Each structure stands twice: as structure tokens, then as C-alpha cells.
Short mmCIF file of C-alpha atoms in Angstrom, two decimals:
data_model
loop_
_atom_site.label_atom_id
_atom_site.label_comp_id
_atom_site.label_asym_id
_atom_site.label_seq_id
_atom_site.Cartn_x
_atom_site.Cartn_y
_atom_site.Cartn_z
CA UNK A 1 156.59 38.05 70.56
CA UNK A 2 156.29 39.95 67.29
CA UNK A 3 153.74 42.66 66.60
CA UNK A 4 152.78 44.82 63.62
CA UNK A 5 151.28 47.93 65.22
CA UNK A 6 150.89 49.52 68.63
CA UNK A 7 147.32 48.17 68.69
CA UNK A 8 148.49 44.67 67.80
CA UNK A 9 151.08 44.79 70.58
CA UNK A 10 148.50 46.01 73.08
CA UNK A 11 146.07 43.23 72.16
CA UNK A 12 148.88 40.70 72.69
CA UNK A 13 149.86 42.20 76.05
CA UNK A 14 153.21 43.44 74.73
CA UNK A 15 154.53 46.67 76.27
CA UNK A 16 156.32 48.75 73.65
CA UNK A 17 158.88 51.49 74.29
CA UNK A 18 156.32 53.96 72.93
CA UNK A 19 153.75 52.83 75.48
CA UNK A 20 156.31 53.20 78.26
CA UNK A 21 157.12 56.77 77.19
CA UNK A 22 153.46 57.79 76.88
CA UNK A 23 152.71 56.24 80.28
CA UNK A 24 155.45 58.38 81.85
CA UNK A 25 154.35 61.57 80.09
CA UNK A 26 150.70 61.09 80.99
CA UNK A 27 151.21 59.76 84.52
CA UNK A 28 148.95 56.84 83.57
CA UNK A 29 149.39 53.28 84.79
CA UNK A 30 150.99 51.23 81.98
CA UNK A 31 148.49 48.38 81.93
CA UNK A 32 145.61 50.86 81.80
CA UNK A 33 147.21 52.60 78.83
CA UNK A 34 147.78 49.29 77.08
CA UNK A 35 144.14 48.37 77.59
CA UNK A 36 142.96 51.66 76.05
CA UNK A 37 145.27 51.21 73.04
CA UNK A 38 143.96 47.67 72.54
CA UNK A 39 140.38 48.99 72.59
CA UNK A 40 141.14 51.78 70.11
CA UNK A 41 140.27 54.51 72.64
CA UNK A 42 143.88 55.73 72.66
CA UNK A 43 146.25 55.90 69.69
CA UNK A 44 150.03 56.19 69.73
CA UNK A 45 150.95 57.35 66.19
CA UNK A 46 154.43 55.91 65.65
CA UNK A 47 155.57 55.08 62.13
CA UNK A 48 158.35 52.50 62.20
CA UNK A 49 160.44 54.75 59.92
CA UNK A 50 160.14 57.88 62.09
CA UNK A 51 163.39 57.31 63.95
CA UNK A 52 163.48 60.67 65.79
CA UNK A 53 159.98 60.23 67.26
CA UNK A 54 159.31 60.74 70.95
CA UNK A 55 155.88 59.17 71.07
CA UNK A 56 152.69 60.90 72.18
CA UNK A 57 149.31 59.40 73.00
CA UNK A 58 145.94 60.78 71.92
CA UNK A 59 142.65 59.74 73.43
CA UNK A 60 140.68 58.84 76.52
CA UNK A 61 142.12 59.99 79.83
CA UNK A 62 145.14 61.71 78.25
CA UNK A 63 146.06 65.37 77.99
CA UNK A 64 144.51 67.19 75.02
CA UNK A 65 147.09 67.44 72.24
CA UNK A 66 147.48 70.16 69.63
CA UNK A 67 148.48 70.05 65.98
CA UNK A 68 150.20 72.75 63.92
CA UNK A 69 149.55 72.93 60.16
CA UNK A 70 152.29 74.13 57.82
CA UNK A 71 153.67 73.41 54.35
CA UNK A 72 154.22 75.00 50.96
CA UNK A 73 151.65 76.10 48.42
CA UNK A 74 151.94 77.38 44.84
CA UNK A 75 151.70 81.00 45.96
CA UNK A 76 153.97 80.57 49.01
CA UNK A 77 156.63 77.98 48.26
CA UNK A 78 159.47 79.09 50.58
CA UNK A 79 160.75 75.84 52.09
CA UNK A 80 163.17 77.65 54.40
CA UNK A 81 160.33 79.71 55.88
CA UNK A 82 158.34 76.54 56.58
CA UNK A 83 161.36 74.88 58.21
CA UNK A 84 161.70 77.93 60.46
CA UNK A 85 158.09 77.37 61.49
CA UNK A 86 158.97 73.75 62.31
CA UNK A 87 161.76 74.90 64.63
CA UNK A 88 159.44 77.37 66.36
CA UNK A 89 156.70 74.77 66.77
CA UNK A 90 159.28 72.48 68.38
CA UNK A 91 160.38 75.25 70.75
CA UNK A 92 156.74 75.85 71.68
CA UNK A 93 156.21 72.14 72.44
CA UNK A 94 153.52 71.44 69.86
CA UNK A 95 152.81 67.71 69.99
CA UNK A 96 152.09 67.33 66.27
CA UNK A 97 152.76 68.91 62.91
CA UNK A 98 150.80 68.26 59.74
CA UNK A 99 152.60 68.90 56.48
CA UNK A 100 149.85 70.19 54.20
CA UNK A 101 152.15 70.92 51.26
CA UNK A 102 150.17 70.92 48.05
CA UNK A 103 152.54 72.16 45.34
CA UNK A 104 155.38 70.63 43.39
CA UNK A 105 157.61 67.84 44.63
CA UNK A 106 157.03 67.83 48.36
CA UNK A 107 159.23 64.85 49.23
CA UNK A 108 162.29 66.93 50.14
CA UNK A 109 160.42 69.01 52.71
CA UNK A 110 158.60 65.99 54.13
CA UNK A 111 161.84 64.05 54.64
CA UNK A 112 163.49 67.02 56.35
CA UNK A 113 160.48 67.31 58.63
CA UNK A 114 160.63 63.61 59.56
CA UNK A 115 164.34 63.86 60.33
CA UNK A 116 164.19 66.99 62.49
CA UNK A 117 160.83 66.80 64.30
CA UNK A 118 160.36 64.46 67.26
CA UNK A 119 156.60 64.93 67.63
CA UNK A 120 153.82 63.27 65.66
CA UNK A 121 153.83 64.04 61.93
CA UNK A 122 150.74 63.94 59.76
CA UNK A 123 150.02 64.49 56.07
CA UNK A 124 147.12 64.46 53.62
CA UNK A 125 148.33 62.32 50.70
CA UNK A 126 145.49 63.57 48.48
CA UNK A 127 147.06 67.05 48.54
CA UNK A 128 150.28 65.64 47.12
CA UNK A 129 148.83 63.52 44.33
CA UNK A 130 148.63 66.12 41.54
CA UNK A 131 152.19 67.33 42.07
CA UNK A 132 153.60 63.88 42.76
CA UNK A 133 152.43 62.49 39.41
CA UNK A 134 152.40 65.82 37.54
CA UNK A 135 148.93 64.94 36.26
CA UNK A 136 145.59 66.67 36.23
CA UNK A 137 143.22 65.36 38.90
CA UNK A 138 140.91 63.49 36.49
CA UNK A 139 143.79 61.53 34.97
CA UNK A 140 145.16 60.11 38.22
CA UNK A 141 144.28 56.42 38.60
CA UNK A 142 143.01 54.58 41.67
CA UNK A 143 146.31 52.73 42.03
CA UNK A 144 148.21 55.99 41.83
CA UNK A 145 146.14 57.54 44.62
CA UNK A 146 146.83 54.50 46.82
CA UNK A 147 150.48 54.76 45.82
CA UNK A 148 150.83 58.23 47.35
CA UNK A 149 149.71 56.80 50.69
CA UNK A 150 152.42 54.16 50.49
CA UNK A 151 155.04 56.78 49.59
CA UNK A 152 154.17 58.92 52.63
CA UNK A 153 154.16 55.82 54.84
CA UNK A 154 157.65 54.84 53.65
CA UNK A 155 158.85 58.37 54.34
CA UNK A 156 157.94 58.00 58.03
CA UNK A 157 154.63 59.84 58.44
CA UNK A 158 152.90 58.85 61.70
CA UNK A 159 149.30 59.65 60.79
CA UNK A 160 147.49 60.45 57.57
CA UNK A 161 144.19 62.10 56.82
CA UNK A 162 142.34 59.69 54.53
CA UNK A 163 138.97 60.93 53.25
CA UNK A 164 137.40 57.50 52.91
CA UNK A 165 133.94 58.51 54.15
CA UNK A 166 132.97 60.58 51.12
CA UNK A 167 131.67 57.63 49.12
CA UNK A 168 128.91 57.62 46.53
CA UNK A 169 126.22 57.19 49.20
CA UNK A 170 127.49 60.21 51.14
CA UNK A 171 127.76 62.20 47.91
CA UNK A 172 124.11 61.39 47.11
CA UNK A 173 123.03 62.67 50.54
CA UNK A 174 125.00 65.87 49.90
CA UNK A 175 123.32 66.38 46.53
CA UNK A 176 119.85 65.98 48.05
CA UNK A 177 120.61 68.41 50.87
CA UNK A 178 122.12 71.66 49.51
CA UNK A 179 124.54 73.56 51.75
CA UNK A 180 125.51 77.17 52.23
CA UNK A 181 129.22 76.38 51.71
CA UNK A 182 129.24 73.01 49.91
CA UNK A 183 132.56 71.31 50.84
CA UNK A 184 135.42 73.25 52.46
CA UNK A 185 137.66 70.23 53.01
CA UNK A 186 140.43 70.53 50.42
CA UNK A 187 141.06 66.78 50.27
CA UNK A 188 137.37 66.00 50.40
CA UNK A 189 136.55 68.38 47.56
CA UNK A 190 139.35 66.92 45.41
CA UNK A 191 138.03 63.40 45.93
CA UNK A 192 134.44 64.46 45.27
CA UNK A 193 135.60 66.13 42.05
CA UNK A 194 137.58 63.02 41.06
CA UNK A 195 134.51 60.85 41.64
CA UNK A 196 132.27 63.17 39.60
CA UNK A 197 134.78 63.55 36.76
CA UNK A 198 135.40 59.81 36.47
CA UNK A 199 131.99 58.44 37.45
CA UNK A 200 133.64 56.11 39.96
CA UNK A 201 133.62 55.27 43.65
CA UNK A 202 136.11 56.93 46.01
CA UNK A 203 139.23 54.72 45.76
CA UNK A 204 140.04 55.20 49.45
CA UNK A 205 136.63 53.71 50.28
CA UNK A 206 136.47 51.07 47.55
CA UNK A 207 140.01 49.84 48.22
CA UNK A 208 140.07 50.53 51.95
CA UNK A 209 141.63 47.13 52.62
CA UNK A 210 144.67 48.14 50.53
CA UNK A 211 144.95 51.33 52.58
CA UNK A 212 144.80 49.25 55.76
CA UNK A 213 147.53 46.90 54.53
CA UNK A 214 149.87 49.86 54.01
CA UNK A 215 149.04 51.38 57.38
CA UNK A 216 149.52 48.06 59.17
CA UNK A 217 152.90 47.51 57.49
CA UNK A 218 154.35 50.84 58.67
CA UNK A 219 152.10 51.38 61.72
CA UNK A 220 150.52 54.51 60.33
CA UNK A 221 147.52 55.80 62.26
CA UNK A 222 144.60 56.61 59.97
CA UNK A 223 142.97 59.95 60.68
CA UNK A 224 139.63 59.41 58.97
CA UNK A 225 139.00 62.74 57.29
CA UNK A 226 135.74 64.67 57.37
CA UNK A 227 135.16 65.73 53.79
CA UNK A 228 131.71 66.94 54.85
CA UNK A 229 132.83 69.03 57.78
CA UNK A 230 130.79 72.24 57.93
CA UNK A 231 132.52 75.38 56.69
CA UNK A 232 129.71 77.62 57.91
CA UNK A 233 127.65 77.41 61.07
CA UNK A 234 124.59 77.18 58.79
CA UNK A 235 125.79 73.74 57.62
CA UNK A 236 126.68 72.12 60.94
CA UNK A 237 125.10 68.84 62.07
CA UNK A 238 123.40 68.42 58.69
CA UNK A 239 122.62 65.15 56.87
CA UNK A 240 125.92 65.12 54.94
CA UNK A 241 128.03 65.51 58.06
CA UNK A 242 126.14 62.84 60.00
CA UNK A 243 126.02 60.39 57.07
CA UNK A 244 129.78 60.63 56.67
CA UNK A 245 130.32 60.20 60.43
CA UNK A 246 128.28 56.98 60.34
CA UNK A 247 130.47 55.71 57.50
CA UNK A 248 133.61 56.60 59.45
CA UNK A 249 132.32 54.49 62.32
CA UNK A 250 131.97 51.49 60.01
CA UNK A 251 135.49 52.03 58.64
CA UNK A 252 136.86 52.30 62.17
CA UNK A 253 135.73 48.78 63.01
CA UNK A 254 137.27 47.47 59.78
CA UNK A 255 140.58 49.13 60.64
CA UNK A 256 140.62 47.74 64.16
CA UNK A 257 140.10 44.22 62.76
CA UNK A 258 143.49 44.67 61.05
CA UNK A 259 145.04 46.30 64.16
CA UNK A 260 145.30 49.70 62.45
CA UNK A 261 144.97 52.66 64.81
CA UNK A 262 142.27 55.22 64.01
CA UNK A 263 141.39 58.82 64.82
CA UNK A 264 138.22 60.53 63.61
CA UNK A 265 138.28 64.08 62.25
CA UNK A 266 135.44 66.47 63.00
CA UNK A 267 134.06 69.97 62.50
CA UNK A 268 134.65 72.66 61.36
CA UNK A 269 132.32 75.62 61.89
CA UNK A 270 129.67 75.06 64.54
CA UNK A 271 127.52 77.09 66.93
CA UNK A 272 128.43 76.70 70.60
CA UNK A 273 125.18 74.99 71.54
CA UNK A 274 125.80 72.12 69.06
CA UNK A 275 129.36 71.24 70.11
CA UNK A 276 128.68 68.99 73.10
CA UNK A 277 126.12 66.95 71.18
CA UNK A 278 128.52 66.51 68.28
CA UNK A 279 131.27 65.25 70.58
CA UNK A 280 128.86 62.71 72.07
CA UNK A 281 127.69 61.62 68.59
CA UNK A 282 131.25 60.95 67.45
CA UNK A 283 132.07 58.91 70.54
CA UNK A 284 128.87 56.91 70.09
CA UNK A 285 128.99 56.35 66.32
CA UNK A 286 132.76 55.73 66.20
CA UNK A 287 133.05 53.56 69.30
CA UNK A 288 135.06 56.08 71.38
CA UNK A 289 137.86 56.40 68.84
CA UNK A 290 139.93 59.55 69.53
CA UNK A 291 138.37 62.69 68.07
CA UNK A 292 140.46 65.28 66.20
CA UNK A 293 138.73 68.62 65.55
CA UNK A 294 139.51 71.81 63.64
CA UNK A 295 138.25 74.41 66.08
CA UNK A 296 135.30 74.24 66.01
CA UNK A 297 135.04 77.85 64.85
CA UNK A 298 131.96 79.18 66.63
CA UNK A 299 131.09 82.17 64.45
CA UNK A 300 131.76 83.06 60.81
CA UNK A 301 132.25 86.82 61.21
CA UNK A 302 135.80 87.15 62.56
CA UNK A 303 138.47 86.87 59.82
CA UNK A 304 141.73 87.97 61.40
CA UNK A 305 140.60 86.67 64.79
CA UNK A 306 139.74 83.06 64.04
CA UNK A 307 142.40 81.82 66.46
CA UNK A 308 140.02 83.21 69.10
CA UNK A 309 136.79 81.84 67.61
CA UNK A 310 138.54 78.47 67.31
CA UNK A 311 139.93 78.49 70.85
CA UNK A 312 136.45 79.16 72.24
CA UNK A 313 135.07 76.17 70.36
CA UNK A 314 138.13 74.03 71.00
CA UNK A 315 137.95 74.46 74.75
CA UNK A 316 134.31 73.40 74.80
CA UNK A 317 134.90 70.54 72.36
CA UNK A 318 137.85 69.13 74.29
CA UNK A 319 136.08 69.48 77.63
CA UNK A 320 133.18 67.39 76.27
CA UNK A 321 135.02 64.67 74.37
CA UNK A 322 137.53 65.85 71.74
CA UNK A 323 141.07 64.59 72.25
CA UNK A 324 143.14 66.47 69.67
CA UNK A 325 142.83 70.10 68.56
CA UNK A 326 144.07 71.35 65.22
CA UNK A 327 145.27 74.91 65.67
CA UNK A 328 143.75 77.81 63.78
CA UNK A 329 145.68 81.03 63.18
CA UNK A 330 144.56 84.66 62.71
CA UNK A 331 145.23 84.13 58.99
CA UNK A 332 142.52 81.46 58.63
CA UNK A 333 140.30 82.17 55.58
CA UNK A 334 142.72 84.92 54.47
CA UNK A 335 146.20 83.61 53.52
CA UNK A 336 148.98 81.16 54.36
CA UNK A 337 150.01 81.88 57.96
CA UNK A 338 153.38 83.51 58.61
CA UNK A 339 155.58 82.77 61.61
CA UNK A 340 153.82 85.23 63.93
CA UNK A 341 150.41 83.91 62.88
CA UNK A 342 151.61 80.42 63.73
CA UNK A 343 152.80 81.51 67.18
CA UNK A 344 149.43 83.13 67.96
CA UNK A 345 147.59 80.05 66.75
CA UNK A 346 149.70 77.74 68.92
CA UNK A 347 149.23 79.85 72.05
CA UNK A 348 145.46 80.14 71.58
CA UNK A 349 145.09 76.41 71.00
CA UNK A 350 147.33 75.47 73.93
CA UNK A 351 145.18 77.65 76.19
CA UNK A 352 142.04 75.90 74.92
CA UNK A 353 143.58 72.46 75.41
CA UNK A 354 144.78 73.23 78.94
CA UNK A 355 141.46 74.76 79.95
CA UNK A 356 139.71 71.62 78.72
CA UNK A 357 142.11 69.36 80.65
CA UNK A 358 141.21 71.19 83.85
CA UNK A 359 137.52 70.67 83.11
CA UNK A 360 138.07 66.98 82.28
CA UNK A 361 139.97 66.43 85.52
CA UNK A 362 143.15 65.25 83.82
CA UNK A 363 145.63 64.25 86.51
CA UNK A 364 148.01 67.10 87.31
CA UNK A 365 146.33 69.62 84.99
CA UNK A 366 145.65 72.10 87.81
CA UNK A 367 149.21 71.99 89.18
CA UNK A 368 150.43 74.60 86.70
CA UNK A 369 147.56 76.96 87.58
CA UNK A 370 148.09 76.49 91.31
CA UNK A 371 151.79 77.30 90.94
CA UNK A 372 150.91 80.49 89.05
CA UNK A 373 148.37 81.48 91.70
CA UNK A 374 150.93 81.05 94.45
CA UNK A 375 153.42 83.20 92.54
CA UNK A 376 150.78 85.91 92.07
CA UNK A 377 149.86 85.80 95.76
CA UNK A 378 153.55 86.26 96.61
CA UNK A 379 153.98 88.97 93.95
CA UNK A 380 156.85 86.86 92.62
CA UNK A 381 157.09 88.32 89.15
CA UNK A 382 160.04 86.24 87.98
CA UNK A 383 158.23 83.00 88.78
CA UNK A 384 155.09 84.33 87.10
CA UNK A 385 157.06 84.96 83.93
CA UNK A 386 158.61 81.48 83.98
CA UNK A 387 155.20 79.86 84.45
CA UNK A 388 153.44 81.93 81.77
CA UNK A 389 152.31 80.12 78.64
CA UNK A 390 154.07 82.91 76.70
CA UNK A 391 156.89 84.21 78.94
CA UNK A 392 158.24 86.56 76.28
CA UNK A 393 154.98 88.47 75.94
CA UNK A 394 154.43 88.61 79.70
CA UNK A 395 157.90 90.10 80.25
CA UNK A 396 157.43 92.59 77.43
CA UNK A 397 154.09 93.86 78.74
CA UNK A 398 155.55 94.30 82.23
CA UNK A 399 158.59 96.14 80.89
CA UNK A 400 156.50 98.47 78.73
CA UNK A 401 154.77 99.98 81.80
CA UNK A 402 156.93 100.10 84.93
CA UNK A 403 155.08 100.86 88.22
CA UNK A 404 156.27 103.21 90.93
CA UNK A 405 156.27 100.30 93.38
CA UNK A 406 158.13 97.32 91.95
CA UNK A 407 155.87 94.78 93.64
CA UNK A 408 152.70 96.08 91.96
CA UNK A 409 151.68 96.89 88.39
CA UNK A 410 150.51 100.12 86.77
CA UNK A 411 146.87 99.10 86.88
CA UNK A 412 146.45 99.49 90.67
CA UNK A 413 149.78 100.63 92.09
CA UNK A 414 149.67 100.67 95.87
CA UNK A 415 145.94 99.94 95.76
CA UNK A 416 146.88 96.44 94.59
CA UNK A 417 144.55 94.01 96.34
CA UNK A 418 147.19 91.30 96.54
CA UNK A 419 149.81 93.63 98.11
CA UNK A 420 147.38 95.06 100.62
CA UNK A 421 145.89 91.73 101.65
CA UNK A 422 149.38 90.34 102.21
CA UNK A 423 150.17 93.29 104.45
CA UNK A 424 146.93 93.04 106.42
CA UNK A 425 147.31 89.29 106.85
CA UNK A 426 150.82 89.92 108.25
CA UNK A 427 149.47 92.54 110.69
CA UNK A 428 151.11 95.45 108.85
CA UNK A 429 149.79 98.92 108.05
CA UNK A 430 148.73 99.80 104.50
CA UNK A 431 150.38 102.95 103.16
CA UNK A 432 148.74 104.02 99.92
CA UNK A 433 149.72 107.72 99.87
CA UNK A 434 153.16 107.66 101.54
CA UNK A 435 156.31 107.01 99.55
CA UNK A 436 157.70 104.43 101.98
CA UNK A 437 156.71 100.83 101.33
#
């Protein structure tokens, strides 16, 4: 039997090689996975032209995935530096990379990324439009904007952020309800500006069927972008955000009718006490489509530390419904991240994702923690280092402060609770002051 997309195959009862791989990775029964893909509750982003892909699943019952943003800008256009980030993200087992390049001719970098990276690859075609056509925003036509989507699809991109929910109705709600930060979505603000400058409807909304035809042809997963995501906690869960989310729910059903896979993008900046409700709203209004969130960043006061504010929000979001976390680095709100910023952002987001998987009861999530606890009980430092989420840092910290007794650390020395409990449990004496062990 033939099929067009992973969703189409699942509806027809066809098991694809991508489903088989995801089933193995997730330790999920294959027919159960196929059922969730058919229902739209799990997506397997897998562009037919991404030949190096080792598929991942995102959604209900699966491990929380993380995304790494990178790409060139006008002020930082070093392609080699961005490719080095790609290699590092691969080494750190990031499940997805989004190429957010927004300057010049980005095709060369995008094609290199598709060839070398085996995880999911995402883009935001709206970022590329000005450079692709070498035109000012106002002068780009509707057909040209749709054309960039097709170009990225041909190049092998697995998922694309399409800001189709910022239509004229949503824009009117925004105008009637002023915000502290207006729009902070780059793609959303560009589309809003295009609409205002041309007096027209958002082409991605008006010609959504054309977008779906492209995505069906290449099996591109649509990540319905949140142009109205809050960029300040003062703006969270406001009329603009909720209006757009309702529109995204309507577009989700239209996509599923054409067997196009869908993720929903979400906030943004948001106080802790609003996160759980927002996760439940998305699942309700968008029919349990996988939810992809940036953070949420839970306070606005920490530039330089927003990988932490984001990890706090991300852990809570993922434990209450989010399926996919976009990383945030210490450079958020300040500059393009460098390689070290990227590493810190990945580690913080992986911690948040894993903590959420424990809370959600994902099968096998606790095994890693239990192995680490056993190694700590046994004072098996080498195993602790191997199990650490960042082995290099753990080894470096240990090496920087060597204890008198090799089995302990310089915090407690021979007063180490683990050492002394082991001795007592074995019926041995505890010698804190003597030199002998």
C-alpha cells in the first residue's frame, strides 16, 4: 500500500521504518504508537528528502524531546561557527535542531545541516523570505512567501514553524487589548507587519490549503507558530494568546484532514502558577496535538541566567502536558549564543526534560537516576562520572578539589554520611580522626 505521510500510513495500518525505530527508542508497543500517530497525538517529523534522518517521535506517552536553535544573522554570519555548534549538539544527543538563519542566502548552510544531522531539523521559512528574494518585506508577494515553504521542504526540512494563526481576527483582538511587550515572535511580527503594510490577510492563513499540499507532498510536520506568545509575564494568558490558540486548533483539524502532522507552539514568558492551566488549554483546544514550548521563562529579571528560568518553567510545563522543549541559553535577550552558551542551554533543558519524564511516569525514566544512586551509595566515582549528564564538568569539579580520603569529597571528608553508613551497615568501626581507613 502507498502512503503520503506518517499520519496517512498510520491511518491505513501501515508500519513504516520510522515507526519501527521510534517504537524501539521509546519502548512503546508498535500498534499503540501507530494509533497515536493516526490520531495526531504523536508526530514523527520525517521529510522524505532527509536521507540521514534517524526518526524521533514527539507527543503523548513519549520521552520529552529538546530542540537546539542555531543559525546565522547579519551581525554574526560565521557559518563555520554554526556548523561547529551542530557537531556539538549531535555529540550531546539533542533530538532536534532549528535553523533560524535570517540573513543572506541561507540555502548552503541548510543543505549542509540536512546532510550531516540525523535528528529532526526545523526552520522558520518567514525568516528566510527577505534574504531569499532580496526584497523588502512589503514587496514580497503571497506566492513568494508560500514558495519559501516549498523550497525548505525540497531541501529536506522535517518540521517548519508556520505562523498561520495571526490572521486579521487575531490582529484585531491584539489591537483592542494592548500588551506590555507587543509581539516578540520574530516570524509573527514580520507577518503582522506584512499584513499592516499591505492591508491583506496573512497568506499562510488565507492559503493554508496550499501550505498543506506542500507539507503532504514532502511529509513536513507543521509546527503551528505562536505569533502572540507572551514575551513578558505581564502578557501571559491574555486575549491575543488565547484567540490565536483557538485558531491553531481549527487549523490542526484542517491539517489532519489532509494527513499532515501538526505540533502546536506555545509560550513564552509565563508565571509558574499559570503554566499547568496553559498546558491543559492547549491539549483541549488543539485536540491533544503535541505541544512545543519555549521555556516557559518564569521571570523577566534574569538576563544571563535565562537557561535557568527556562528550565524551571520547562520542567513544570513538560510534567503537565508539553512534549517538546525549545532550549534557552544564558545569552537569551542579550546576543547570539556562542558554543559555550549552547552547551549550557542544552544541559539545562535536558535536565528539565528528564525531570518531567520522571514526573510523567515515562517507562524507564527512573532507571538512570537509580543507577546513579547506586553508584553514589557505593562511592563508585568512575561510574558516577559516566552516568552524569555532563561527565566533563563532574570530572573537572572533582579534580579541582582532591580529598584526603579518595572515597569521599572535600565537603565532608571522613564525616561523609555515605562512607560511614556503609561501614556501620557492614559492622565496621568508623574512624574519623585516625589516618587509617
